[in-house]
Amino acid sequence: MDTAPSALPSTSTPAQDARNRRKGATAAALASAVEWYDYFVFGIAAALVLGDLYFPAGSPSAGVLASFATFAVGFLARPFGGVIAGHLGDKRGRKPMLVLALTLMGVATTGIGLLPTYETIGMAAPVLLVTLRVMQGIAVGAQWGGAMLLATEYAPEGKRGIYGSFVQLGVPIGVVTANSVFLLAGAFTSESAFAAWGWRLPFLVGLLVLVLAWYIHKHVEETPEFRAAERALAEKEKEEKGQATEQGADKEAGKEAGKGKGGDGTRNSPLRTILRGHLGTVFLAGGSFAVNTATFYILITGVLDYTTRELDMNRGAVLTVSLCVSLTQLVLIPASAALSDRIGRIRIYGLGAAGIALWAVPMFLLIDTGSLLWLAVGTFVASCFLSIMYGPQAALFAELFTPEMRYTGASLGYQIAAVLGGGLAPFVMVLLLETTGTSMSVAAYIIGLAVIALGSIKVLADRARSR
């Protein structure tokens, strides 16, 4: 499904190319890790403390629903970040948008860590919390495409999958780090101190994002594929201007020059090109991935709330299980991505989606036992299928679009999945549990999304074969 070569001719030496490639891949992985850390600490805090501190009215369930709704707001903002950064990233470069996204995330996360509670400033507290969460959503929506392309567009021939997985590793690294910092904050503070100020410490770590943004701005070069696309468009513009001049039609020359800047509209408006000719691919990409992101957020936030509030399991023990399960993804994600380089993205991607569908019911049957051991088994197997699917996803989405509209198209597909899946999943889970009284309703929700994913994957596979 490759629409463009992974490696392009370069005037630099092989040693310089290798150094730039390592630097780009490392920066992309670090950017993804710190950005997702900042994003995930909110999800953990939403499950543990934000309901009481910022939405104190009503029952405990109502407070959790309110905090998860705020969690979901960040997802609703993510497509806006993807659209804005995608449009500008396809016109001006991957690196500037990634730096901007990291800066915005650092400011928003630190702001949450310093935000007064409802008891201190009243209704201004939840309003400001939602505002800062929207900023987080815009930032992470802008970040993924930039980091993913920084890695995949530097990849050597035949290794786009494994290079793309470096960015995907940011998710489990972010989860492990966020859980670890919360565990440490809880271990070194009493229950009252944790509720009063201990929960803020993980958010203040967000200041480190600003350091990474500065490093990428100063030391990382733009991707070779973007530079090549820019050169090709510039050559096309020059050629069309020359043709118009030879015709001696000044008015027509102006029109042709305008066309040259955009060609088919891509240079002037990558978003317009996507909306006019590739919207179906965007929705298929989103539909294929929604089950992955929904199941993931159910595991790291919904299950945390469910096991501690409904099953009376120990918070620290559940966080430890989540941390250990996430560690396994550090091996499985690159392994599945490397395998996709050998036998194809779609085959590996579809296997993961089918596994999620088949495991949804057994997973919740194990969780409902209230046993830490069976919780670990249930979430571990689910995490394996998520990793199998997540590993090749970055390369797959990159290959669905050509370089001049890749940031926009891939970001939109990913963020649509994030809204339909991840953002609403913890909220839907609490709502289903409150309405039906059984976790099987949550399993059915996951299976429904998996069916949509498998259908979308089949259409993408058919299109690839026809090409």
Tab-separated table of C-alpha atoms in Angstrom:
chain	number	residue	atom	x	y	z
A	1	MET	CA	0.000	0.000	0.000
A	2	ASP	CA	3.027	2.273	-0.259
A	3	THR	CA	2.191	5.482	-2.145
A	4	ALA	CA	5.711	6.923	-2.006
A	5	PRO	CA	9.203	5.553	-1.475
A	6	SER	CA	10.477	5.412	2.059
A	7	ALA	CA	13.885	6.768	1.193
A	8	LEU	CA	14.638	9.522	-1.282
A	9	PRO	CA	17.855	10.537	-3.006
A	10	SER	CA	19.925	12.875	-0.899
A	11	THR	CA	22.918	15.144	-1.525
A	12	SER	CA	24.254	14.453	1.975
A	13	THR	CA	26.710	11.688	2.823
A	14	PRO	CA	25.536	8.264	4.040
A	15	ALA	CA	26.898	9.067	7.506
A	16	GLN	CA	24.916	12.311	7.619
A	17	ASP	CA	21.807	10.514	6.400
A	18	ALA	CA	22.173	7.879	9.121
A	19	ARG	CA	22.739	10.532	11.785
A	20	ASN	CA	19.708	12.554	10.659
A	21	ARG	CA	17.630	9.384	10.542
A	22	ARG	CA	18.572	8.409	14.107
A	23	LYS	CA	18.017	11.938	15.360
A	24	GLY	CA	14.611	12.201	13.674
A	25	ALA	CA	13.413	8.817	14.900
A	26	THR	CA	14.608	9.493	18.464
A	27	ALA	CA	13.011	12.939	18.541
A	28	ALA	CA	9.737	11.510	17.222
A	29	ALA	CA	9.689	8.760	19.850
A	30	LEU	CA	10.483	11.171	22.688
A	31	ALA	CA	7.914	13.684	21.469
A	32	SER	CA	5.264	10.987	21.381
A	33	ALA	CA	6.206	9.654	24.832
A	34	VAL	CA	6.153	12.981	26.673
A	35	GLU	CA	3.035	14.178	24.859
A	36	TRP	CA	1.115	11.014	25.705
A	37	TYR	CA	2.366	11.105	29.279
A	38	ASP	CA	0.869	14.577	29.674
A	39	TYR	CA	-2.360	13.399	28.071
A	40	PHE	CA	-2.679	10.225	30.151
A	41	VAL	CA	-2.120	11.800	33.547
A	42	PHE	CA	-5.447	13.544	33.041
A	43	GLY	CA	-7.205	10.216	32.423
A	44	ILE	CA	-5.795	8.707	35.617
A	45	ALA	CA	-6.626	11.816	37.614
A	46	ALA	CA	-10.151	11.814	36.143
A	47	ALA	CA	-10.683	8.286	37.443
A	48	LEU	CA	-9.211	9.004	40.887
A	49	VAL	CA	-9.662	12.599	42.075
A	50	LEU	CA	-10.971	15.156	39.586
A	51	GLY	CA	-14.642	14.290	40.098
A	52	ASP	CA	-14.540	15.212	43.794
A	53	LEU	CA	-12.315	18.277	43.374
A	54	TYR	CA	-13.912	19.947	40.368
A	55	PHE	CA	-17.427	18.447	40.116
A	56	PRO	CA	-18.450	17.908	43.764
A	57	ALA	CA	-22.237	18.020	43.413
A	58	GLY	CA	-24.328	14.857	43.145
A	59	SER	CA	-23.469	11.185	43.626
A	60	PRO	CA	-19.981	9.668	43.218
A	61	SER	CA	-21.096	8.249	39.870
A	62	ALA	CA	-22.201	11.690	38.712
A	63	GLY	CA	-18.821	13.159	39.639
A	64	VAL	CA	-16.985	10.430	37.742
A	65	LEU	CA	-19.246	10.918	34.715
A	66	ALA	CA	-18.535	14.664	34.800
A	67	SER	CA	-14.779	14.132	35.007
A	68	PHE	CA	-14.884	11.531	32.205
A	69	ALA	CA	-16.961	13.945	30.130
A	70	THR	CA	-14.164	16.483	30.592
A	71	PHE	CA	-11.728	13.729	29.590
A	72	ALA	CA	-13.804	13.208	26.426
A	73	VAL	CA	-13.752	16.928	25.608
A	74	GLY	CA	-10.038	16.599	24.937
A	75	PHE	CA	-10.817	14.013	22.280
A	76	LEU	CA	-13.426	16.223	20.658
A	77	ALA	CA	-10.734	18.883	20.310
A	78	ARG	CA	-8.209	16.505	18.752
A	79	PRO	CA	-9.556	16.674	15.155
A	80	PHE	CA	-9.186	20.467	15.244
A	81	GLY	CA	-5.534	20.051	16.180
A	82	GLY	CA	-5.136	17.450	13.459
A	83	VAL	CA	-6.773	19.657	10.806
A	84	ILE	CA	-4.868	22.827	11.692
A	85	ALA	CA	-1.483	21.156	12.112
A	86	GLY	CA	-2.094	18.850	9.143
A	87	HIS	CA	-2.887	21.741	6.819
A	88	LEU	CA	0.100	23.788	7.953
A	89	GLY	CA	2.343	20.723	8.265
A	90	ASP	CA	1.699	19.761	4.643
A	91	LYS	CA	2.470	23.324	3.544
A	92	ARG	CA	5.258	24.432	5.891
A	93	GLY	CA	6.796	21.269	7.278
A	94	ARG	CA	6.410	18.530	9.879
A	95	LYS	CA	8.900	19.924	12.404
A	96	PRO	CA	7.356	23.372	13.108
A	97	MET	CA	3.954	21.852	13.864
A	98	LEU	CA	5.457	19.227	16.163
A	99	VAL	CA	7.307	21.924	18.120
A	100	LEU	CA	4.120	23.988	18.402
A	101	ALA	CA	2.118	20.969	19.599
A	102	LEU	CA	4.674	20.123	22.290
A	103	THR	CA	4.730	23.717	23.536
A	104	LEU	CA	0.945	23.889	23.765
A	105	MET	CA	0.789	20.578	25.637
A	106	GLY	CA	3.428	21.660	28.134
A	107	VAL	CA	1.584	24.884	28.935
A	108	ALA	CA	-1.815	23.155	29.281
A	109	THR	CA	-0.597	20.282	31.466
A	110	THR	CA	1.318	22.563	33.813
A	111	GLY	CA	-1.760	24.790	34.023
A	112	ILE	CA	-3.894	21.851	35.192
A	113	GLY	CA	-1.327	21.065	37.879
A	114	LEU	CA	-1.608	24.642	39.193
A	115	LEU	CA	-5.390	25.030	38.817
A	116	PRO	CA	-7.378	25.880	41.991
A	117	THR	CA	-10.288	23.571	42.858
A	118	TYR	CA	-14.044	24.171	42.939
A	119	GLU	CA	-13.858	24.831	46.664
A	120	THR	CA	-11.416	27.696	46.066
A	121	ILE	CA	-12.753	29.512	42.990
A	122	GLY	CA	-16.182	27.969	42.405
A	123	MET	CA	-17.521	27.463	38.881
A	124	ALA	CA	-14.406	28.999	37.356
A	125	ALA	CA	-12.523	25.809	38.314
A	126	PRO	CA	-14.413	23.326	36.084
A	127	VAL	CA	-14.583	25.918	33.281
A	128	LEU	CA	-10.812	26.404	33.335
A	129	LEU	CA	-10.273	22.646	33.637
A	130	VAL	CA	-12.311	22.056	30.482
A	131	THR	CA	-10.430	24.847	28.689
A	132	LEU	CA	-7.045	23.372	29.551
A	133	ARG	CA	-8.252	19.908	28.532
A	134	VAL	CA	-9.298	21.330	25.159
A	135	MET	CA	-5.778	22.722	24.787
A	136	GLN	CA	-4.391	19.263	25.553
A	137	GLY	CA	-6.668	17.763	22.928
A	138	ILE	CA	-5.607	20.246	20.252
A	139	ALA	CA	-1.962	19.612	21.127
A	140	VAL	CA	-2.123	15.825	20.938
A	141	GLY	CA	-4.199	16.037	17.751
A	142	ALA	CA	-1.444	18.116	16.195
A	143	GLN	CA	1.403	16.041	17.628
A	144	TRP	CA	0.670	12.547	16.344
A	145	GLY	CA	0.880	13.350	12.650
A	146	GLY	CA	4.064	15.370	13.061
A	147	ALA	CA	5.839	12.744	15.160
A	148	MET	CA	4.627	9.881	12.972
A	149	LEU	CA	5.830	11.551	9.774
A	150	LEU	CA	9.124	12.602	11.334
A	151	ALA	CA	9.776	8.898	11.904
A	152	THR	CA	8.252	7.267	8.795
A	153	GLU	CA	9.501	9.839	6.278
A	154	TYR	CA	13.058	9.291	7.507
A	155	ALA	CA	12.710	5.505	7.298
A	156	PRO	CA	14.990	3.561	4.932
A	157	GLU	CA	13.404	1.433	2.231
A	158	GLY	CA	11.421	-1.509	3.606
A	159	LYS	CA	11.512	-0.335	7.237
A	160	ARG	CA	8.687	2.159	7.465
A	161	GLY	CA	6.721	-0.114	9.795
A	162	ILE	CA	9.447	-0.467	12.397
A	163	TYR	CA	10.306	3.252	12.237
A	164	GLY	CA	6.645	4.166	12.643
A	165	SER	CA	6.451	1.925	15.695
A	166	PHE	CA	8.956	4.169	17.494
A	167	VAL	CA	6.201	6.775	17.652
A	168	GLN	CA	3.611	4.186	18.673
A	169	LEU	CA	5.839	3.212	21.592
A	170	GLY	CA	5.146	6.646	23.012
A	171	VAL	CA	1.734	5.414	24.136
A	172	PRO	CA	2.848	2.546	26.417
A	173	ILE	CA	5.812	4.629	27.593
A	174	GLY	CA	3.403	7.439	28.434
A	175	VAL	CA	1.081	5.049	30.257
A	176	VAL	CA	3.909	3.418	32.216
A	177	THR	CA	5.389	6.769	33.175
A	178	ALA	CA	2.040	8.297	34.126
A	179	ASN	CA	1.099	5.285	36.250
A	180	SER	CA	4.553	5.217	37.846
A	181	VAL	CA	4.447	8.887	38.782
A	182	PHE	CA	0.950	8.503	40.263
A	183	LEU	CA	2.071	5.446	42.206
A	184	LEU	CA	5.030	7.356	43.586
A	185	ALA	CA	2.874	10.354	44.457
A	186	GLY	CA	0.457	8.063	46.286
A	187	ALA	CA	3.243	6.146	48.037
A	188	PHE	CA	4.902	9.247	49.462
A	189	THR	CA	1.737	11.076	50.517
A	190	SER	CA	-1.188	10.224	52.744
A	191	GLU	CA	-4.706	9.861	51.310
A	192	SER	CA	-5.594	13.384	52.417
A	193	ALA	CA	-2.330	14.865	51.148
A	194	PHE	CA	-2.728	13.080	47.802
A	195	ALA	CA	-6.218	14.531	47.389
A	196	ALA	CA	-5.027	17.978	48.465
A	197	TRP	CA	-1.833	18.359	46.418
A	198	GLY	CA	-0.129	15.031	45.653
A	199	TRP	CA	-2.154	14.471	42.487
A	200	ARG	CA	-0.768	17.738	41.075
A	201	LEU	CA	2.847	16.531	40.947
A	202	PRO	CA	2.408	14.348	37.820
A	203	PHE	CA	1.011	17.345	35.940
A	204	LEU	CA	3.927	19.604	36.851
A	205	VAL	CA	6.298	17.158	35.156
A	206	GLY	CA	4.744	18.520	31.956
A	207	LEU	CA	7.286	21.336	32.049
A	208	LEU	CA	9.823	18.890	30.577
A	209	VAL	CA	7.865	18.930	27.306
A	210	LEU	CA	9.009	22.492	26.722
A	211	VAL	CA	12.648	21.407	26.906
A	212	LEU	CA	12.067	18.756	24.237
A	213	ALA	CA	10.248	21.263	22.019
A	214	TRP	CA	13.294	23.535	22.160
A	215	TYR	CA	15.645	20.644	21.303
A	216	ILE	CA	13.640	19.576	18.237
A	217	HIS	CA	13.431	23.174	17.057
A	218	LYS	CA	17.200	23.644	17.302
A	219	HIS	CA	18.659	20.267	16.346
A	220	VAL	CA	16.252	18.224	14.139
A	221	GLU	CA	15.988	18.753	10.373
A	222	GLU	CA	12.855	18.610	8.233
A	223	THR	CA	12.036	15.191	6.733
A	224	PRO	CA	13.546	14.282	3.318
A	225	GLU	CA	10.159	13.336	1.828
A	226	PHE	CA	8.658	16.721	2.676
A	227	ARG	CA	11.681	18.526	1.207
A	228	ALA	CA	11.393	16.398	-1.947
A	229	ALA	CA	7.666	17.172	-2.262
A	230	GLU	CA	8.424	20.878	-1.878
A	231	ARG	CA	11.080	20.710	-4.610
A	232	ALA	CA	8.707	18.850	-6.936
A	233	LEU	CA	5.952	21.422	-6.432
A	234	ALA	CA	8.396	24.269	-6.955
A	235	GLU	CA	9.578	22.698	-10.221
A	236	LYS	CA	5.995	22.250	-11.349
A	237	GLU	CA	5.237	25.872	-10.536
A	238	LYS	CA	8.285	27.040	-12.486
A	239	GLU	CA	7.387	24.874	-15.483
A	240	GLU	CA	3.770	26.027	-15.630
A	241	LYS	CA	4.790	29.663	-15.313
A	242	GLY	CA	7.204	29.180	-18.196
A	243	GLN	CA	4.535	27.614	-20.376
A	244	ALA	CA	2.148	30.457	-19.626
A	245	THR	CA	4.789	33.056	-20.525
A	246	GLU	CA	5.492	31.383	-23.857
A	247	GLN	CA	1.803	31.539	-24.744
A	248	GLY	CA	1.955	35.319	-24.276
A	249	ALA	CA	-1.371	35.431	-22.445
A	250	ASP	CA	-0.779	37.562	-19.368
A	251	LYS	CA	-4.171	36.878	-17.882
A	252	GLU	CA	-3.954	33.177	-18.452
A	253	ALA	CA	-0.403	33.195	-17.142
A	254	GLY	CA	-1.662	34.586	-13.859
A	255	LYS	CA	-4.246	31.849	-13.630
A	256	GLU	CA	-1.716	29.161	-14.458
A	257	ALA	CA	0.680	30.537	-11.853
A	258	GLY	CA	-2.089	30.323	-9.311
A	259	LYS	CA	-2.665	26.750	-10.340
A	260	GLY	CA	1.022	26.077	-10.089
A	261	LYS	CA	1.061	27.064	-6.449
A	262	GLY	CA	-1.521	24.506	-5.736
A	263	GLY	CA	-1.415	22.194	-8.730
A	264	ASP	CA	-4.530	20.232	-7.891
A	265	GLY	CA	-5.111	22.399	-4.831
A	266	THR	CA	-2.786	20.442	-2.598
A	267	ARG	CA	-0.162	23.092	-1.964
A	268	ASN	CA	-2.649	25.845	-1.218
A	269	SER	CA	-5.083	23.673	0.690
A	270	PRO	CA	-4.238	20.086	1.575
A	271	LEU	CA	-7.472	19.966	3.559
A	272	ARG	CA	-9.533	20.876	0.486
A	273	THR	CA	-7.816	18.133	-1.491
A	274	ILE	CA	-8.608	15.582	1.229
A	275	LEU	CA	-12.237	16.663	1.525
A	276	ARG	CA	-12.803	16.609	-2.221
A	277	GLY	CA	-11.063	13.417	-3.199
A	278	HIS	CA	-9.983	11.342	-0.215
A	279	LEU	CA	-12.633	11.712	2.485
A	280	GLY	CA	-13.690	8.081	2.090
A	281	THR	CA	-10.154	6.928	2.855
A	282	VAL	CA	-10.085	9.157	5.945
A	283	PHE	CA	-13.303	7.622	7.298
A	284	LEU	CA	-12.156	4.088	6.505
A	285	ALA	CA	-8.929	4.771	8.403
A	286	GLY	CA	-10.903	6.142	11.347
A	287	GLY	CA	-13.382	3.274	11.292
A	288	SER	CA	-10.582	0.731	11.230
A	289	PHE	CA	-8.909	2.149	14.333
A	290	ALA	CA	-11.782	3.233	16.633
A	291	VAL	CA	-11.975	-0.173	18.326
A	292	ASN	CA	-8.293	-0.031	19.224
A	293	THR	CA	-8.395	3.388	20.836
A	294	ALA	CA	-11.727	2.673	22.589
A	295	THR	CA	-10.489	-0.585	24.104
A	296	PHE	CA	-7.229	1.030	25.120
A	297	TYR	CA	-8.922	3.837	27.072
A	298	ILE	CA	-11.373	1.420	28.605
A	299	LEU	CA	-8.392	-0.528	29.926
A	300	ILE	CA	-6.389	2.393	31.317
A	301	THR	CA	-9.191	4.606	32.667
A	302	GLY	CA	-12.570	2.853	32.580
A	303	VAL	CA	-11.318	-0.354	34.178
A	304	LEU	CA	-9.419	1.665	36.796
A	305	ASP	CA	-12.635	3.372	37.861
A	306	TYR	CA	-14.725	0.173	37.603
A	307	THR	CA	-12.378	-2.008	39.646
A	308	THR	CA	-11.753	0.550	42.401
A	309	ARG	CA	-15.286	1.953	42.714
A	310	GLU	CA	-17.511	-1.024	41.851
A	311	LEU	CA	-15.325	-4.025	42.711
A	312	ASP	CA	-13.545	-2.428	45.725
A	313	MET	CA	-10.100	-3.368	44.460
A	314	ASN	CA	-7.019	-1.547	45.747
A	315	ARG	CA	-6.084	1.506	43.683
A	316	GLY	CA	-2.340	0.989	43.914
A	317	ALA	CA	-2.619	-2.689	42.976
A	318	VAL	CA	-4.769	-1.928	39.920
A	319	LEU	CA	-2.357	0.809	38.801
A	320	THR	CA	0.521	-1.653	39.172
A	321	VAL	CA	-1.261	-4.211	36.976
A	322	SER	CA	-1.896	-1.525	34.358
A	323	LEU	CA	1.757	-0.532	34.472
A	324	CYS	CA	3.024	-4.110	34.065
A	325	VAL	CA	0.626	-4.840	31.204
A	326	SER	CA	1.743	-1.673	29.416
A	327	LEU	CA	5.367	-2.783	29.688
A	328	THR	CA	4.610	-5.800	27.479
A	329	GLN	CA	3.596	-3.428	24.677
A	330	LEU	CA	7.161	-2.140	24.503
A	331	VAL	CA	8.076	-5.507	22.957
A	332	LEU	CA	4.912	-6.375	21.046
A	333	ILE	CA	4.442	-3.057	19.209
A	334	PRO	CA	7.809	-3.027	17.397
A	335	ALA	CA	7.606	-6.785	16.820
A	336	SER	CA	4.249	-6.515	15.032
A	337	ALA	CA	5.460	-3.471	13.079
A	338	ALA	CA	8.583	-5.305	11.933
A	339	LEU	CA	6.447	-8.275	10.882
A	340	SER	CA	4.219	-5.932	8.870
A	341	ASP	CA	7.302	-4.828	6.919
A	342	ARG	CA	7.713	-8.455	5.851
A	343	ILE	CA	4.166	-9.766	5.273
A	344	GLY	CA	2.032	-6.629	4.924
A	345	ARG	CA	0.291	-4.064	7.111
A	346	ILE	CA	-3.316	-5.086	6.504
A	347	ARG	CA	-2.795	-8.726	7.449
A	348	ILE	CA	-1.288	-7.879	10.857
A	349	TYR	CA	-3.696	-5.006	11.456
A	350	GLY	CA	-6.748	-7.189	10.755
A	351	LEU	CA	-5.479	-9.970	13.012
A	352	GLY	CA	-5.355	-7.548	15.925
A	353	ALA	CA	-8.900	-6.278	15.294
A	354	ALA	CA	-10.298	-9.826	15.110
A	355	GLY	CA	-8.533	-10.728	18.365
A	356	ILE	CA	-10.060	-7.748	20.181
A	357	ALA	CA	-13.539	-8.827	19.081
A	358	LEU	CA	-13.056	-12.415	20.245
A	359	TRP	CA	-11.514	-11.473	23.602
A	360	ALA	CA	-13.979	-8.769	24.738
A	361	VAL	CA	-16.367	-11.099	26.625
A	362	PRO	CA	-13.712	-13.336	28.242
A	363	MET	CA	-11.825	-10.249	29.369
A	364	PHE	CA	-14.736	-8.829	31.356
A	365	LEU	CA	-15.640	-12.230	32.775
A	366	LEU	CA	-12.114	-12.344	34.212
A	367	ILE	CA	-12.223	-8.749	35.471
A	368	ASP	CA	-15.548	-9.348	37.213
A	369	THR	CA	-13.961	-11.985	39.458
A	370	GLY	CA	-12.346	-9.145	41.415
A	371	SER	CA	-9.049	-11.047	41.387
A	372	LEU	CA	-5.832	-9.167	40.602
A	373	LEU	CA	-4.453	-12.259	38.875
A	374	TRP	CA	-7.401	-12.609	36.519
A	375	LEU	CA	-7.486	-8.838	35.982
A	376	ALA	CA	-3.872	-9.086	34.859
A	377	VAL	CA	-4.591	-12.050	32.554
A	378	GLY	CA	-7.652	-10.417	30.997
A	379	THR	CA	-6.009	-7.066	30.332
A	380	PHE	CA	-2.707	-8.632	29.225
A	381	VAL	CA	-4.306	-10.676	26.434
A	382	ALA	CA	-6.333	-7.651	25.328
A	383	SER	CA	-3.148	-5.587	25.345
A	384	CYS	CA	-1.462	-8.144	23.076
A	385	PHE	CA	-4.168	-7.737	20.442
A	386	LEU	CA	-4.046	-3.942	20.798
A	387	SER	CA	-0.271	-4.019	20.260
A	388	ILE	CA	-0.548	-6.274	17.200
A	389	MET	CA	-2.909	-3.727	15.682
A	390	TYR	CA	-1.130	-0.602	16.902
A	391	GLY	CA	2.367	-1.523	15.717
A	392	PRO	CA	1.819	-1.178	11.941
A	393	GLN	CA	-0.847	1.538	12.222
A	394	ALA	CA	1.449	4.547	11.783
A	395	ALA	CA	3.014	3.165	8.598
A	396	LEU	CA	-0.369	2.033	7.290
A	397	PHE	CA	-1.925	5.470	7.710
A	398	ALA	CA	1.134	7.179	6.197
A	399	GLU	CA	0.901	4.950	3.125
A	400	LEU	CA	-2.750	5.789	2.526
A	401	PHE	CA	-1.826	9.320	1.393
A	402	THR	CA	0.847	10.978	-0.767
A	403	PRO	CA	3.436	13.242	0.947
A	404	GLU	CA	1.850	16.590	0.038
A	405	MET	CA	-1.390	15.735	1.901
A	406	ARG	CA	-0.156	13.005	4.255
A	407	TYR	CA	-0.091	15.039	7.490
A	408	THR	CA	-3.691	16.166	6.951
A	409	GLY	CA	-5.092	12.809	5.826
A	410	ALA	CA	-3.375	10.592	8.382
A	411	SER	CA	-4.094	12.992	11.251
A	412	LEU	CA	-7.774	13.256	10.361
A	413	GLY	CA	-8.192	9.478	10.173
A	414	TYR	CA	-6.458	8.968	13.500
A	415	GLN	CA	-8.330	11.734	15.310
A	416	ILE	CA	-11.738	10.648	14.001
A	417	ALA	CA	-11.018	7.255	15.557
A	418	ALA	CA	-9.931	8.971	18.763
A	419	VAL	CA	-13.218	10.881	19.033
A	420	LEU	CA	-15.519	7.992	18.127
A	421	GLY	CA	-13.534	5.483	20.160
A	422	GLY	CA	-11.204	6.711	22.870
A	423	GLY	CA	-12.803	9.972	23.925
A	424	LEU	CA	-16.237	8.551	24.553
A	425	ALA	CA	-15.220	5.075	25.700
A	426	PRO	CA	-14.746	5.656	29.480
A	427	PHE	CA	-17.916	7.777	29.578
A	428	VAL	CA	-19.876	5.159	27.624
A	429	MET	CA	-18.527	2.425	29.887
A	430	VAL	CA	-19.730	4.138	33.085
A	431	LEU	CA	-23.067	4.924	31.435
A	432	LEU	CA	-23.545	1.320	30.263
A	433	LEU	CA	-22.633	-0.068	33.676
A	434	GLU	CA	-25.046	2.303	35.415
A	435	THR	CA	-27.835	1.528	32.925
A	436	THR	CA	-27.475	-2.226	32.475
A	437	GLY	CA	-25.705	-3.281	35.657
A	438	THR	CA	-23.486	-5.709	33.726
A	439	SER	CA	-20.036	-5.441	32.180
A	440	MET	CA	-21.257	-7.557	29.248
A	441	SER	CA	-22.777	-4.383	27.804
A	442	VAL	CA	-19.282	-2.903	27.639
A	443	ALA	CA	-18.032	-6.070	25.921
A	444	ALA	CA	-20.837	-5.719	23.368
A	445	TYR	CA	-19.782	-2.103	22.753
A	446	ILE	CA	-16.218	-3.249	22.002
A	447	ILE	CA	-17.453	-6.036	19.688
A	448	GLY	CA	-19.594	-3.564	17.746
A	449	LEU	CA	-16.606	-1.314	17.134
A	450	ALA	CA	-14.525	-4.348	16.133
A	451	VAL	CA	-17.074	-5.295	13.463
A	452	ILE	CA	-16.843	-1.758	12.036
A	453	ALA	CA	-13.048	-2.050	12.087
A	454	LEU	CA	-13.005	-5.365	10.249
A	455	GLY	CA	-15.367	-4.020	7.587
A	456	SER	CA	-13.208	-0.923	7.082
A	457	ILE	CA	-10.039	-3.032	6.907
A	458	LYS	CA	-11.579	-5.259	4.235
A	459	VAL	CA	-12.437	-2.254	2.051
A	460	LEU	CA	-8.907	-0.863	2.467
A	461	ALA	CA	-7.485	-4.269	1.537
A	462	ASP	CA	-9.709	-4.506	-1.561
A	463	ARG	CA	-8.581	-1.043	-2.651
A	464	ALA	CA	-4.941	-1.989	-2.177
A	465	ARG	CA	-5.388	-5.106	-4.318
A	466	SER	CA	-7.140	-3.154	-7.074
A	467	ARG	CA	-4.216	-0.696	-7.211
